Every structure is written in C-alpha cells, then in structure tokens.
JSON list of C-alpha atoms in Angstrom, two decimals:
[
{"chain": "A", "resi": 1, "resn": "GLY", "atom": "CA", "xyz": [-9.02, 13.91, 4.32]},
{"chain": "A", "resi": 2, "resn": "GLN", "atom": "CA", "xyz": [-7.13, 11.54, 6.57]},
{"chain": "A", "resi": 3, "resn": "GLN", "atom": "CA", "xyz": [-3.36, 11.74, 6.36]},
{"chain": "A", "resi": 4, "resn": "LEU", "atom": "CA", "xyz": [-0.53, 9.78, 7.88]},
{"chain": "A", "resi": 5, "resn": "ASN", "atom": "CA", "xyz": [2.73, 11.53, 8.71]},
{"chain": "A", "resi": 6, "resn": "GLN", "atom": "CA", "xyz": [5.60, 9.11, 8.52]},
{"chain": "A", "resi": 7, "resn": "SER", "atom": "CA", "xyz": [9.07, 9.96, 9.79]},
{"chain": "A", "resi": 8, "resn": "PRO", "atom": "CA", "xyz": [11.84, 10.08, 9.07]},
{"chain": "A", "resi": 9, "resn": "GLN", "atom": "CA", "xyz": [11.54, 10.32, 5.30]},
{"chain": "A", "resi": 10, "resn": "SER", "atom": "CA", "xyz": [14.88, 8.57, 4.89]},
{"chain": "A", "resi": 11, "resn": "MET", "atom": "CA", "xyz": [17.53, 7.04, 7.10]},
{"chain": "A", "resi": 12, "resn": "PHE", "atom": "CA", "xyz": [21.19, 6.20, 6.56]},
{"chain": "A", "resi": 13, "resn": "ILE", "atom": "CA", "xyz": [22.53, 3.70, 9.07]},
{"chain": "A", "resi": 14, "resn": "GLN", "atom": "CA", "xyz": [25.42, 1.31, 9.55]},
{"chain": "A", "resi": 15, "resn": "GLU", "atom": "CA", "xyz": [24.84, -2.42, 9.33]},
{"chain": "A", "resi": 16, "resn": "GLY", "atom": "CA", "xyz": [24.12, -3.79, 12.79]},
{"chain": "A", "resi": 17, "resn": "GLU", "atom": "CA", "xyz": [22.43, -0.63, 14.09]},
{"chain": "A", "resi": 18, "resn": "ASP", "atom": "CA", "xyz": [18.89, -0.55, 15.42]},
{"chain": "A", "resi": 19, "resn": "VAL", "atom": "CA", "xyz": [16.27, 1.45, 13.49]},
{"chain": "A", "resi": 20, "resn": "SER", "atom": "CA", "xyz": [13.19, 3.30, 14.72]},
{"chain": "A", "resi": 21, "resn": "MET", "atom": "CA", "xyz": [10.48, 4.94, 12.62]},
{"chain": "A", "resi": 22, "resn": "ASN", "atom": "CA", "xyz": [7.01, 6.17, 13.38]},
{"chain": "A", "resi": 23, "resn": "CYS", "atom": "CA", "xyz": [3.71, 7.15, 11.91]},
{"chain": "A", "resi": 24, "resn": "THR", "atom": "CA", "xyz": [1.27, 9.71, 13.29]},
{"chain": "A", "resi": 25, "resn": "SER", "atom": "CA", "xyz": [-2.19, 10.88, 12.35]},
{"chain": "A", "resi": 26, "resn": "SER", "atom": "CA", "xyz": [-4.72, 13.47, 13.45]},
{"chain": "A", "resi": 27, "resn": "SER", "atom": "CA", "xyz": [-7.38, 10.75, 13.09]},
{"chain": "A", "resi": 28, "resn": "ILE", "atom": "CA", "xyz": [-7.99, 7.59, 15.07]},
{"chain": "A", "resi": 29, "resn": "PHE", "atom": "CA", "xyz": [-7.45, 4.23, 13.38]},
{"chain": "A", "resi": 30, "resn": "ASN", "atom": "CA", "xyz": [-8.70, 0.79, 14.44]},
{"chain": "A", "resi": 31, "resn": "THR", "atom": "CA", "xyz": [-5.89, -1.02, 12.64]},
{"chain": "A", "resi": 32, "resn": "TRP", "atom": "CA", "xyz": [-2.27, -0.15, 11.94]},
{"chain": "A", "resi": 33, "resn": "LEU", "atom": "CA", "xyz": [-0.21, -1.99, 9.33]},
{"chain": "A", "resi": 34, "resn": "TRP", "atom": "CA", "xyz": [3.46, -1.92, 8.40]},
{"chain": "A", "resi": 35, "resn": "TYR", "atom": "CA", "xyz": [4.68, -2.87, 4.90]},
{"chain": "A", "resi": 36, "resn": "LYS", "atom": "CA", "xyz": [8.07, -3.10, 3.24]},
{"chain": "A", "resi": 37, "resn": "GLN", "atom": "CA", "xyz": [8.69, -2.48, -0.45]},
{"chain": "A", "resi": 38, "resn": "ASP", "atom": "CA", "xyz": [11.80, -3.72, -2.23]},
{"chain": "A", "resi": 39, "resn": "PRO", "atom": "CA", "xyz": [12.89, -1.96, -5.46]},
{"chain": "A", "resi": 40, "resn": "GLY", "atom": "CA", "xyz": [10.66, -2.89, -8.39]},
{"chain": "A", "resi": 41, "resn": "GLU", "atom": "CA", "xyz": [8.28, -4.94, -6.24]},
{"chain": "A", "resi": 42, "resn": "GLY", "atom": "CA", "xyz": [4.91, -4.49, -4.59]},
{"chain": "A", "resi": 43, "resn": "PRO", "atom": "CA", "xyz": [4.69, -3.83, -0.83]},
{"chain": "A", "resi": 44, "resn": "VAL", "atom": "CA", "xyz": [4.72, -6.84, 1.47]},
{"chain": "A", "resi": 45, "resn": "LEU", "atom": "CA", "xyz": [2.95, -6.90, 4.83]},
{"chain": "A", "resi": 46, "resn": "LEU", "atom": "CA", "xyz": [5.31, -7.10, 7.81]},
{"chain": "A", "resi": 47, "resn": "ILE", "atom": "CA", "xyz": [3.11, -6.62, 10.86]},
{"chain": "A", "resi": 48, "resn": "ALA", "atom": "CA", "xyz": [-0.59, -5.96, 11.53]},
{"chain": "A", "resi": 49, "resn": "LEU", "atom": "CA", "xyz": [-1.80, -4.37, 14.79]},
{"chain": "A", "resi": 50, "resn": "TYR", "atom": "CA", "xyz": [-5.42, -4.50, 15.92]},
{"chain": "A", "resi": 51, "resn": "LYS", "atom": "CA", "xyz": [-5.54, -3.27, 19.53]},
{"chain": "A", "resi": 52, "resn": "ALA", "atom": "CA", "xyz": [-4.43, -0.02, 21.14]},
{"chain": "A", "resi": 53, "resn": "GLY", "atom": "CA", "xyz": [-1.24, -0.64, 23.11]},
{"chain": "A", "resi": 54, "resn": "GLU", "atom": "CA", "xyz": [-0.50, -3.88, 21.26]},
{"chain": "A", "resi": 55, "resn": "LEU", "atom": "CA", "xyz": [3.16, -4.77, 20.78]},
{"chain": "A", "resi": 56, "resn": "THR", "atom": "CA", "xyz": [3.90, -7.35, 18.08]},
{"chain": "A", "resi": 57, "resn": "SER", "atom": "CA", "xyz": [7.15, -8.86, 16.84]},
{"chain": "A", "resi": 58, "resn": "ASN", "atom": "CA", "xyz": [8.12, -10.52, 13.60]},
{"chain": "A", "resi": 59, "resn": "GLY", "atom": "CA", "xyz": [11.73, -11.69, 13.89]},
{"chain": "A", "resi": 60, "resn": "ARG", "atom": "CA", "xyz": [13.91, -8.62, 14.30]},
{"chain": "A", "resi": 61, "resn": "LEU", "atom": "CA", "xyz": [10.94, -6.31, 13.71]},
{"chain": "A", "resi": 62, "resn": "THR", "atom": "CA", "xyz": [8.75, -4.97, 16.51]},
{"chain": "A", "resi": 63, "resn": "ALA", "atom": "CA", "xyz": [5.76, -2.69, 16.03]},
{"chain": "A", "resi": 64, "resn": "GLN", "atom": "CA", "xyz": [3.46, -0.97, 18.49]},
{"chain": "A", "resi": 65, "resn": "PHE", "atom": "CA", "xyz": [-0.09, 0.38, 18.22]},
{"chain": "A", "resi": 66, "resn": "GLY", "atom": "CA", "xyz": [-0.14, 3.67, 20.12]},
{"chain": "A", "resi": 67, "resn": "ILE", "atom": "CA", "xyz": [-2.46, 4.05, 23.11]},
{"chain": "A", "resi": 68, "resn": "THR", "atom": "CA", "xyz": [-4.14, 7.12, 21.57]},
{"chain": "A", "resi": 69, "resn": "ARG", "atom": "CA", "xyz": [-4.86, 5.13, 18.37]},
{"chain": "A", "resi": 70, "resn": "LYS", "atom": "CA", "xyz": [-3.25, 8.01, 16.46]},
{"chain": "A", "resi": 71, "resn": "ASP", "atom": "CA", "xyz": [0.25, 6.62, 16.10]},
{"chain": "A", "resi": 72, "resn": "SER", "atom": "CA", "xyz": [2.34, 3.54, 15.55]},
{"chain": "A", "resi": 73, "resn": "PHE", "atom": "CA", "xyz": [6.02, 2.69, 15.74]},
{"chain": "A", "resi": 74, "resn": "LEU", "atom": "CA", "xyz": [8.30, 0.20, 13.99]},
{"chain": "A", "resi": 75, "resn": "ASN", "atom": "CA", "xyz": [11.69, -0.90, 15.27]},
{"chain": "A", "resi": 76, "resn": "ILE", "atom": "CA", "xyz": [14.24, -3.04, 13.48]},
{"chain": "A", "resi": 77, "resn": "SER", "atom": "CA", "xyz": [17.02, -4.51, 15.56]},
{"chain": "A", "resi": 78, "resn": "ALA", "atom": "CA", "xyz": [20.53, -5.34, 14.32]},
{"chain": "A", "resi": 79, "resn": "SER", "atom": "CA", "xyz": [19.94, -4.21, 10.74]},
{"chain": "A", "resi": 80, "resn": "ILE", "atom": "CA", "xyz": [21.27, -6.29, 7.85]},
{"chain": "A", "resi": 81, "resn": "PRO", "atom": "CA", "xyz": [21.71, -5.39, 4.15]},
{"chain": "A", "resi": 82, "resn": "SER", "atom": "CA", "xyz": [18.41, -7.00, 3.09]},
{"chain": "A", "resi": 83, "resn": "ASP", "atom": "CA", "xyz": [16.53, -4.53, 5.33]},
{"chain": "A", "resi": 84, "resn": "VAL", "atom": "CA", "xyz": [17.11, -1.86, 2.67]},
{"chain": "A", "resi": 85, "resn": "GLY", "atom": "CA", "xyz": [13.88, -0.65, 1.12]},
{"chain": "A", "resi": 86, "resn": "ILE", "atom": "CA", "xyz": [10.90, 1.58, 1.75]},
{"chain": "A", "resi": 87, "resn": "TYR", "atom": "CA", "xyz": [8.78, 1.01, 4.86]},
{"chain": "A", "resi": 88, "resn": "PHE", "atom": "CA", "xyz": [5.16, 2.14, 4.75]},
{"chain": "A", "resi": 89, "resn": "CYS", "atom": "CA", "xyz": [2.70, 2.49, 7.57]},
{"chain": "A", "resi": 90, "resn": "ALA", "atom": "CA", "xyz": [-1.02, 2.24, 6.86]},
{"chain": "A", "resi": 91, "resn": "GLY", "atom": "CA", "xyz": [-4.11, 2.93, 8.93]},
{"chain": "A", "resi": 92, "resn": "ALA", "atom": "CA", "xyz": [-7.56, 1.46, 8.49]},
{"chain": "A", "resi": 93, "resn": "ASN", "atom": "CA", "xyz": [-11.04, 1.97, 9.86]},
{"chain": "A", "resi": 94, "resn": "ARG", "atom": "CA", "xyz": [-14.42, 0.36, 9.43]},
{"chain": "A", "resi": 95, "resn": "ASP", "atom": "CA", "xyz": [-15.26, 2.27, 6.24]},
{"chain": "A", "resi": 96, "resn": "ASP", "atom": "CA", "xyz": [-12.87, -0.13, 4.47]},
{"chain": "A", "resi": 97, "resn": "LYS", "atom": "CA", "xyz": [-10.42, 2.50, 3.18]},
{"chain": "A", "resi": 98, "resn": "ILE", "atom": "CA", "xyz": [-6.77, 1.90, 3.96]},
{"chain": "A", "resi": 99, "resn": "ILE", "atom": "CA", "xyz": [-4.61, 5.04, 4.09]},
{"chain": "A", "resi": 100, "resn": "PHE", "atom": "CA", "xyz": [-0.85, 4.83, 3.53]},
{"chain": "A", "resi": 101, "resn": "GLY", "atom": "CA", "xyz": [1.95, 7.06, 4.73]},
{"chain": "A", "resi": 102, "resn": "LYS", "atom": "CA", "xyz": [4.56, 8.37, 2.30]},
{"chain": "A", "resi": 103, "resn": "GLY", "atom": "CA", "xyz": [7.18, 5.90, 3.45]},
{"chain": "A", "resi": 104, "resn": "THR", "atom": "CA", "xyz": [10.57, 5.82, 5.16]},
{"chain": "A", "resi": 105, "resn": "ARG", "atom": "CA", "xyz": [13.43, 4.91, 2.85]},
{"chain": "A", "resi": 106, "resn": "LEU", "atom": "CA", "xyz": [16.10, 2.90, 4.67]},
{"chain": "A", "resi": 107, "resn": "HIS", "atom": "CA", "xyz": [19.69, 2.93, 3.40]},
{"chain": "A", "resi": 108, "resn": "ILE", "atom": "CA", "xyz": [22.45, 0.81, 4.95]},
{"chain": "A", "resi": 109, "resn": "LEU", "atom": "CA", "xyz": [25.98, 2.07, 4.61]},
{"chain": "A", "resi": 110, "resn": "PRO", "atom": "CA", "xyz": [28.70, -0.47, 3.84]},
{"chain": "B", "resi": 1, "resn": "ASN", "atom": "CA", "xyz": [-1.41, -20.05, -5.90]},
{"chain": "B", "resi": 2, "resn": "ALA", "atom": "CA", "xyz": [-0.24, -17.23, -8.15]},
{"chain": "B", "resi": 3, "resn": "GLY", "atom": "CA", "xyz": [-1.49, -14.62, -5.65]},
{"chain": "B", "resi": 4, "resn": "VAL", "atom": "CA", "xyz": [-2.20, -11.23, -7.23]},
{"chain": "B", "resi": 5, "resn": "THR", "atom": "CA", "xyz": [-1.18, -10.89, -10.86]},
{"chain": "B", "resi": 6, "resn": "GLN", "atom": "CA", "xyz": [-1.06, -7.70, -12.93]},
{"chain": "B", "resi": 7, "resn": "THR", "atom": "CA", "xyz": [-0.65, -7.18, -16.66]},
{"chain": "B", "resi": 8, "resn": "PRO", "atom": "CA", "xyz": [1.07, -5.56, -18.42]},
{"chain": "B", "resi": 9, "resn": "LYS", "atom": "CA", "xyz": [4.26, -4.92, -16.43]},
{"chain": "B", "resi": 10, "resn": "PHE", "atom": "CA", "xyz": [5.19, -1.89, -18.55]},
{"chain": "B", "resi": 11, "resn": "GLN", "atom": "CA", "xyz": [3.13, 0.31, -20.84]},
{"chain": "B", "resi": 12, "resn": "VAL", "atom": "CA", "xyz": [3.71, 3.50, -22.81]},
{"chain": "B", "resi": 13, "resn": "LEU", "atom": "CA", "xyz": [0.68, 5.47, -23.97]},
{"chain": "B", "resi": 14, "resn": "LYS", "atom": "CA", "xyz": [0.18, 8.65, -25.92]},
{"chain": "B", "resi": 15, "resn": "THR", "atom": "CA", "xyz": [-1.97, 11.39, -24.45]},
{"chain": "B", "resi": 16, "resn": "GLY", "atom": "CA", "xyz": [-5.63, 10.68, -25.14]},
{"chain": "B", "resi": 17, "resn": "GLN", "atom": "CA", "xyz": [-5.29, 6.93, -25.59]},
{"chain": "B", "resi": 18, "resn": "SER", "atom": "CA", "xyz": [-7.29, 4.57, -23.44]},
{"chain": "B", "resi": 19, "resn": "MET", "atom": "CA", "xyz": [-6.27, 1.26, -21.93]},
{"chain": "B", "resi": 20, "resn": "THR", "atom": "CA", "xyz": [-7.14, -1.28, -19.27]},
{"chain": "B", "resi": 21, "resn": "LEU", "atom": "CA", "xyz": [-4.79, -2.48, -16.57]},
{"chain": "B", "resi": 22, "resn": "GLN", "atom": "CA", "xyz": [-5.61, -6.04, -15.61]},
{"chain": "B", "resi": 23, "resn": "CYS", "atom": "CA", "xyz": [-5.62, -7.43, -12.08]},
{"chain": "B", "resi": 24, "resn": "ALA", "atom": "CA", "xyz": [-6.51, -10.95, -11.00]},
{"chain": "B", "resi": 25, "resn": "GLN", "atom": "CA", "xyz": [-6.27, -12.89, -7.74]},
{"chain": "B", "resi": 26, "resn": "ASP", "atom": "CA", "xyz": [-6.75, -16.59, -7.07]},
{"chain": "B", "resi": 27, "resn": "MET", "atom": "CA", "xyz": [-7.19, -16.41, -3.29]},
{"chain": "B", "resi": 28, "resn": "ASN", "atom": "CA", "xyz": [-10.98, -15.92, -3.34]},
{"chain": "B", "resi": 29, "resn": "HIS", "atom": "CA", "xyz": [-10.53, -12.52, -1.70]},
{"chain": "B", "resi": 30, "resn": "GLU", "atom": "CA", "xyz": [-13.54, -10.24, -1.46]},
{"chain": "B", "resi": 31, "resn": "TYR", "atom": "CA", "xyz": [-11.68, -6.95, -1.07]},
{"chain": "B", "resi": 32, "resn": "MET", "atom": "CA", "xyz": [-9.63, -5.58, -3.99]},
{"chain": "B", "resi": 33, "resn": "SER", "atom": "CA", "xyz": [-8.13, -2.17, -4.56]},
{"chain": "B", "resi": 34, "resn": "TRP", "atom": "CA", "xyz": [-6.03, -0.08, -6.93]},
{"chain": "B", "resi": 35, "resn": "TYR", "atom": "CA", "xyz": [-3.26, 2.28, -5.82]},
{"chain": "B", "resi": 36, "resn": "ARG", "atom": "CA", "xyz": [-0.92, 4.57, -7.67]},
{"chain": "B", "resi": 37, "resn": "GLN", "atom": "CA", "xyz": [2.58, 5.26, -6.41]},
{"chain": "B", "resi": 38, "resn": "ASP", "atom": "CA", "xyz": [4.42, 8.45, -7.30]},
{"chain": "B", "resi": 39, "resn": "PRO", "atom": "CA", "xyz": [7.83, 9.51, -5.95]},
{"chain": "B", "resi": 40, "resn": "GLY", "atom": "CA", "xyz": [7.47, 10.99, -2.46]},
{"chain": "B", "resi": 41, "resn": "MET", "atom": "CA", "xyz": [3.70, 10.48, -2.43]},
{"chain": "B", "resi": 42, "resn": "GLY", "atom": "CA", "xyz": [3.34, 7.01, -0.97]},
{"chain": "B", "resi": 43, "resn": "LEU", "atom": "CA", "xyz": [0.44, 4.84, -2.11]},
{"chain": "B", "resi": 44, "resn": "ARG", "atom": "CA", "xyz": [-2.75, 6.63, -3.01]},
{"chain": "B", "resi": 45, "resn": "LEU", "atom": "CA", "xyz": [-6.02, 4.75, -3.27]},
{"chain": "B", "resi": 46, "resn": "ILE", "atom": "CA", "xyz": [-7.79, 5.09, -6.63]},
{"chain": "B", "resi": 47, "resn": "HIS", "atom": "CA", "xyz": [-10.78, 2.74, -6.38]},
{"chain": "B", "resi": 48, "resn": "TYR", "atom": "CA", "xyz": [-11.68, -0.25, -4.29]},
{"chain": "B", "resi": 49, "resn": "SER", "atom": "CA", "xyz": [-14.24, -3.05, -4.20]},
{"chain": "B", "resi": 50, "resn": "VAL", "atom": "CA", "xyz": [-15.65, -5.01, -1.27]},
{"chain": "B", "resi": 51, "resn": "GLY", "atom": "CA", "xyz": [-17.11, -7.71, -3.48]},
{"chain": "B", "resi": 52, "resn": "ALA", "atom": "CA", "xyz": [-18.36, -8.56, -6.96]},
{"chain": "B", "resi": 53, "resn": "GLY", "atom": "CA", "xyz": [-20.67, -5.84, -8.26]},
{"chain": "B", "resi": 54, "resn": "ILE", "atom": "CA", "xyz": [-19.61, -3.28, -5.62]},
{"chain": "B", "resi": 55, "resn": "THR", "atom": "CA", "xyz": [-17.04, -0.56, -6.18]},
{"chain": "B", "resi": 56, "resn": "ASP", "atom": "CA", "xyz": [-16.27, 2.77, -4.55]},
{"chain": "B", "resi": 57, "resn": "GLN", "atom": "CA", "xyz": [-13.95, 5.71, -5.05]},
{"chain": "B", "resi": 58, "resn": "GLY", "atom": "CA", "xyz": [-10.74, 6.24, -3.17]},
{"chain": "B", "resi": 59, "resn": "GLU", "atom": "CA", "xyz": [-8.59, 9.31, -2.76]},
{"chain": "B", "resi": 60, "resn": "VAL", "atom": "CA", "xyz": [-7.71, 9.96, -6.45]},
{"chain": "B", "resi": 61, "resn": "PRO", "atom": "CA", "xyz": [-10.46, 8.46, -8.68]},
{"chain": "B", "resi": 62, "resn": "ASN", "atom": "CA", "xyz": [-10.63, 11.06, -11.45]},
{"chain": "B", "resi": 63, "resn": "GLY", "atom": "CA", "xyz": [-9.71, 9.74, -14.90]},
{"chain": "B", "resi": 64, "resn": "TYR", "atom": "CA", "xyz": [-10.13, 6.09, -13.89]},
{"chain": "B", "resi": 65, "resn": "ASN", "atom": "CA", "xyz": [-13.01, 3.62, -14.07]},
{"chain": "B", "resi": 66, "resn": "VAL", "atom": "CA", "xyz": [-13.39, 0.21, -12.47]},
{"chain": "B", "resi": 67, "resn": "SER", "atom": "CA", "xyz": [-15.87, -2.65, -12.48]},
{"chain": "B", "resi": 68, "resn": "ARG", "atom": "CA", "xyz": [-16.02, -5.93, -10.57]},
{"chain": "B", "resi": 69, "resn": "SER", "atom": "CA", "xyz": [-18.01, -8.56, -12.41]},
{"chain": "B", "resi": 70, "resn": "THR", "atom": "CA", "xyz": [-16.24, -11.52, -10.77]},
{"chain": "B", "resi": 71, "resn": "THR", "atom": "CA", "xyz": [-14.50, -12.12, -7.44]},
{"chain": "B", "resi": 72, "resn": "GLU", "atom": "CA", "xyz": [-11.21, -12.82, -9.23]},
{"chain": "B", "resi": 73, "resn": "ASP", "atom": "CA", "xyz": [-10.84, -9.81, -11.54]},
{"chain": "B", "resi": 74, "resn": "PHE", "atom": "CA", "xyz": [-10.68, -6.07, -10.93]},
{"chain": "B", "resi": 75, "resn": "PRO", "atom": "CA", "xyz": [-9.60, -4.17, -14.08]},
{"chain": "B", "resi": 76, "resn": "LEU", "atom": "CA", "xyz": [-8.69, -0.47, -14.02]},
{"chain": "B", "resi": 77, "resn": "ARG", "atom": "CA", "xyz": [-9.56, 1.58, -17.09]},
{"chain": "B", "resi": 78, "resn": "LEU", "atom": "CA", "xyz": [-7.90, 4.80, -18.13]},
{"chain": "B", "resi": 79, "resn": "LEU", "atom": "CA", "xyz": [-10.43, 6.63, -20.25]},
{"chain": "B", "resi": 80, "resn": "SER", "atom": "CA", "xyz": [-8.19, 9.26, -21.88]},
{"chain": "B", "resi": 81, "resn": "ALA", "atom": "CA", "xyz": [-4.60, 9.05, -20.71]},
{"chain": "B", "resi": 82, "resn": "ALA", "atom": "CA", "xyz": [-2.85, 12.19, -19.50]},
{"chain": "B", "resi": 83, "resn": "PRO", "atom": "CA", "xyz": [0.82, 12.75, -18.60]},
{"chain": "B", "resi": 84, "resn": "SER", "atom": "CA", "xyz": [-0.28, 13.23, -14.96]},
{"chain": "B", "resi": 85, "resn": "GLN", "atom": "CA", "xyz": [-1.25, 9.55, -14.96]},
{"chain": "B", "resi": 86, "resn": "THR", "atom": "CA", "xyz": [2.36, 8.47, -15.43]},
{"chain": "B", "resi": 87, "resn": "SER", "atom": "CA", "xyz": [2.89, 6.33, -12.36]},
{"chain": "B", "resi": 88, "resn": "VAL", "atom": "CA", "xyz": [3.31, 2.84, -10.98]},
{"chain": "B", "resi": 89, "resn": "TYR", "atom": "CA", "xyz": [-0.01, 1.14, -10.40]},
{"chain": "B", "resi": 90, "resn": "PHE", "atom": "CA", "xyz": [-0.52, -1.56, -7.80]},
{"chain": "B", "resi": 91, "resn": "CYS", "atom": "CA", "xyz": [-3.47, -3.84, -7.33]},
{"chain": "B", "resi": 92, "resn": "ALA", "atom": "CA", "xyz": [-4.07, -5.44, -3.93]},
{"chain": "B", "resi": 93, "resn": "SER", "atom": "CA", "xyz": [-6.50, -7.89, -2.38]},
{"chain": "B", "resi": 94, "resn": "SER", "atom": "CA", "xyz": [-7.48, -9.05, 1.08]},
{"chain": "B", "resi": 95, "resn": "SER", "atom": "CA", "xyz": [-9.86, -11.63, 2.43]},
{"chain": "B", "resi": 96, "resn": "GLY", "atom": "CA", "xyz": [-12.53, -9.26, 3.63]},
{"chain": "B", "resi": 97, "resn": "THR", "atom": "CA", "xyz": [-13.53, -6.18, 5.56]},
{"chain": "B", "resi": 98, "resn": "GLY", "atom": "CA", "xyz": [-13.78, -5.70, 9.29]},
{"chain": "B", "resi": 99, "resn": "TYR", "atom": "CA", "xyz": [-10.37, -6.50, 10.74]},
{"chain": "B", "resi": 100, "resn": "SER", "atom": "CA", "xyz": [-9.06, -8.23, 7.65]},
{"chain": "B", "resi": 101, "resn": "TYR", "atom": "CA", "xyz": [-6.89, -5.48, 6.21]},
{"chain": "B", "resi": 102, "resn": "GLU", "atom": "CA", "xyz": [-3.90, -7.68, 5.47]},
{"chain": "B", "resi": 103, "resn": "GLN", "atom": "CA", "xyz": [-3.52, -6.85, 1.81]},
{"chain": "B", "resi": 104, "resn": "TYR", "atom": "CA", "xyz": [-1.48, -8.77, -0.74]},
{"chain": "B", "resi": 105, "resn": "PHE", "atom": "CA", "xyz": [-0.04, -6.61, -3.51]},
{"chain": "B", "resi": 106, "resn": "GLY", "atom": "CA", "xyz": [0.67, -7.45, -7.13]},
{"chain": "B", "resi": 107, "resn": "PRO", "atom": "CA", "xyz": [4.04, -6.66, -8.77]},
{"chain": "B", "resi": 108, "resn": "GLY", "atom": "CA", "xyz": [2.82, -3.41, -10.32]},
{"chain": "B", "resi": 109, "resn": "THR", "atom": "CA", "xyz": [2.31, -1.88, -13.77]},
{"chain": "B", "resi": 110, "resn": "ARG", "atom": "CA", "xyz": [4.68, 0.90, -14.78]},
{"chain": "B", "resi": 111, "resn": "LEU", "atom": "CA", "xyz": [2.79, 3.34, -17.01]},
{"chain": "B", "resi": 112, "resn": "THR", "atom": "CA", "xyz": [4.28, 6.23, -18.95]},
{"chain": "B", "resi": 113, "resn": "VAL", "atom": "CA", "xyz": [2.05, 8.70, -20.77]},
{"chain": "B", "resi": 114, "resn": "THR", "atom": "CA", "xyz": [3.77, 10.90, -23.33]}
]
C-alpha cells in the first residue's frame, strides 16, 4: 500500500534555531497536509497544500508541495518552546483515503 | 461549536470484551474517519465514511466495525477486544471529499486491553 517516509524521526535543537523536515512517497498525491500533535491531544492541522510547487506559510511555518507530487517539506523558523511536539505529514488522493507519515518528534533543548 | 468529541477518554477492557467508542461532530461534516495511533507507527486509518449510510475500510480494519446512521455520529465497535488493540484512537471529520481534506481531530480515547 501507499506509505509516507517522514524524516528525521526526531530532532533535538536549541531554542531559536530553524527546523526542516520532509516527507517522501513512492506514490503521487494531489494534496499534502502538515499536522502538529501536542502531548495528550489530537493532531491539529497546520498547513494544507493543493498544487505542485505551492509554497504556503502560516506564521513561522512554511511548507512546500514538491514538484514531483511525491514529497513535501516543512520549515519552522526561530523555534520557540511551544513548537515541541510531533509533526505529521499526510497525503491524500481522490479515493478519499488520507495516509499519514510516522511523525517527526521535535525536542527543544533549554 | 464543540467540534469533534470522543467518549470515553480512557477505557480498560479484558480480552474478549466488546465495547463502542463514541464519536460525534457538530460541524455538519460529511467525511468522518477513525485512526489508531501506536508508538512509532503514526496514524493508521481503520474505517472512514463519506456520508450517512456509507462506510469503507481503511488500512487496519480487522476487529473493528463501524456504521453511520446520522451525519453527526460515527461509532467504532470492538467486537472481541484483543491486547493488540491497545492503542490511542482518534476520530476526525472534514467538510467533504475532493480537495477538502482538512480534518479536525477529537481528543482521543486511550484503550488498554488486558
């Protein structure tokens, strides 16, 4: 079946650093989504991407829909303590199933 | 709006017991889905529904049943609980199909099967 490879699995960074993570697939997706999950909570949508090549920002977050439709990237600038959590990518196609990656766990060192 | 609500928040079952996890949304969303989350495995789709009366299987449907008699409710039934079903279960909804994949998640149900 379809799988999303999300990397890195975890990151340890200093407060104020920029963060980059990505998601790749062997399949093409029409939509890429990025979610964040705080401990004990459900995932919350950060950014949705609908066109190949699209670059979208949400505050300090920027995500891109890869030209090949097989990848997507998320960047966080000037990280702050509340950025800690698990970031999930998800891909979707017209058959209505949404496939999630395994997540990138972000840790911020004091 | 309450958004997506799930009950119970925590549940402990013995092997072989059955139970229903409740999910409701008040946003008039057509699309609803159930995921399970296990450490290191991300979110895996169990079942989903594109509207009342329509359901379909996801990636890991075995051992679970769903029905969708109303737009608001999408319960998940465990027929005979097994330890492998120990997990956190999330329900999600979105306004429709096509390009509308912006899902809203509930707070989750933490299930332990002993």
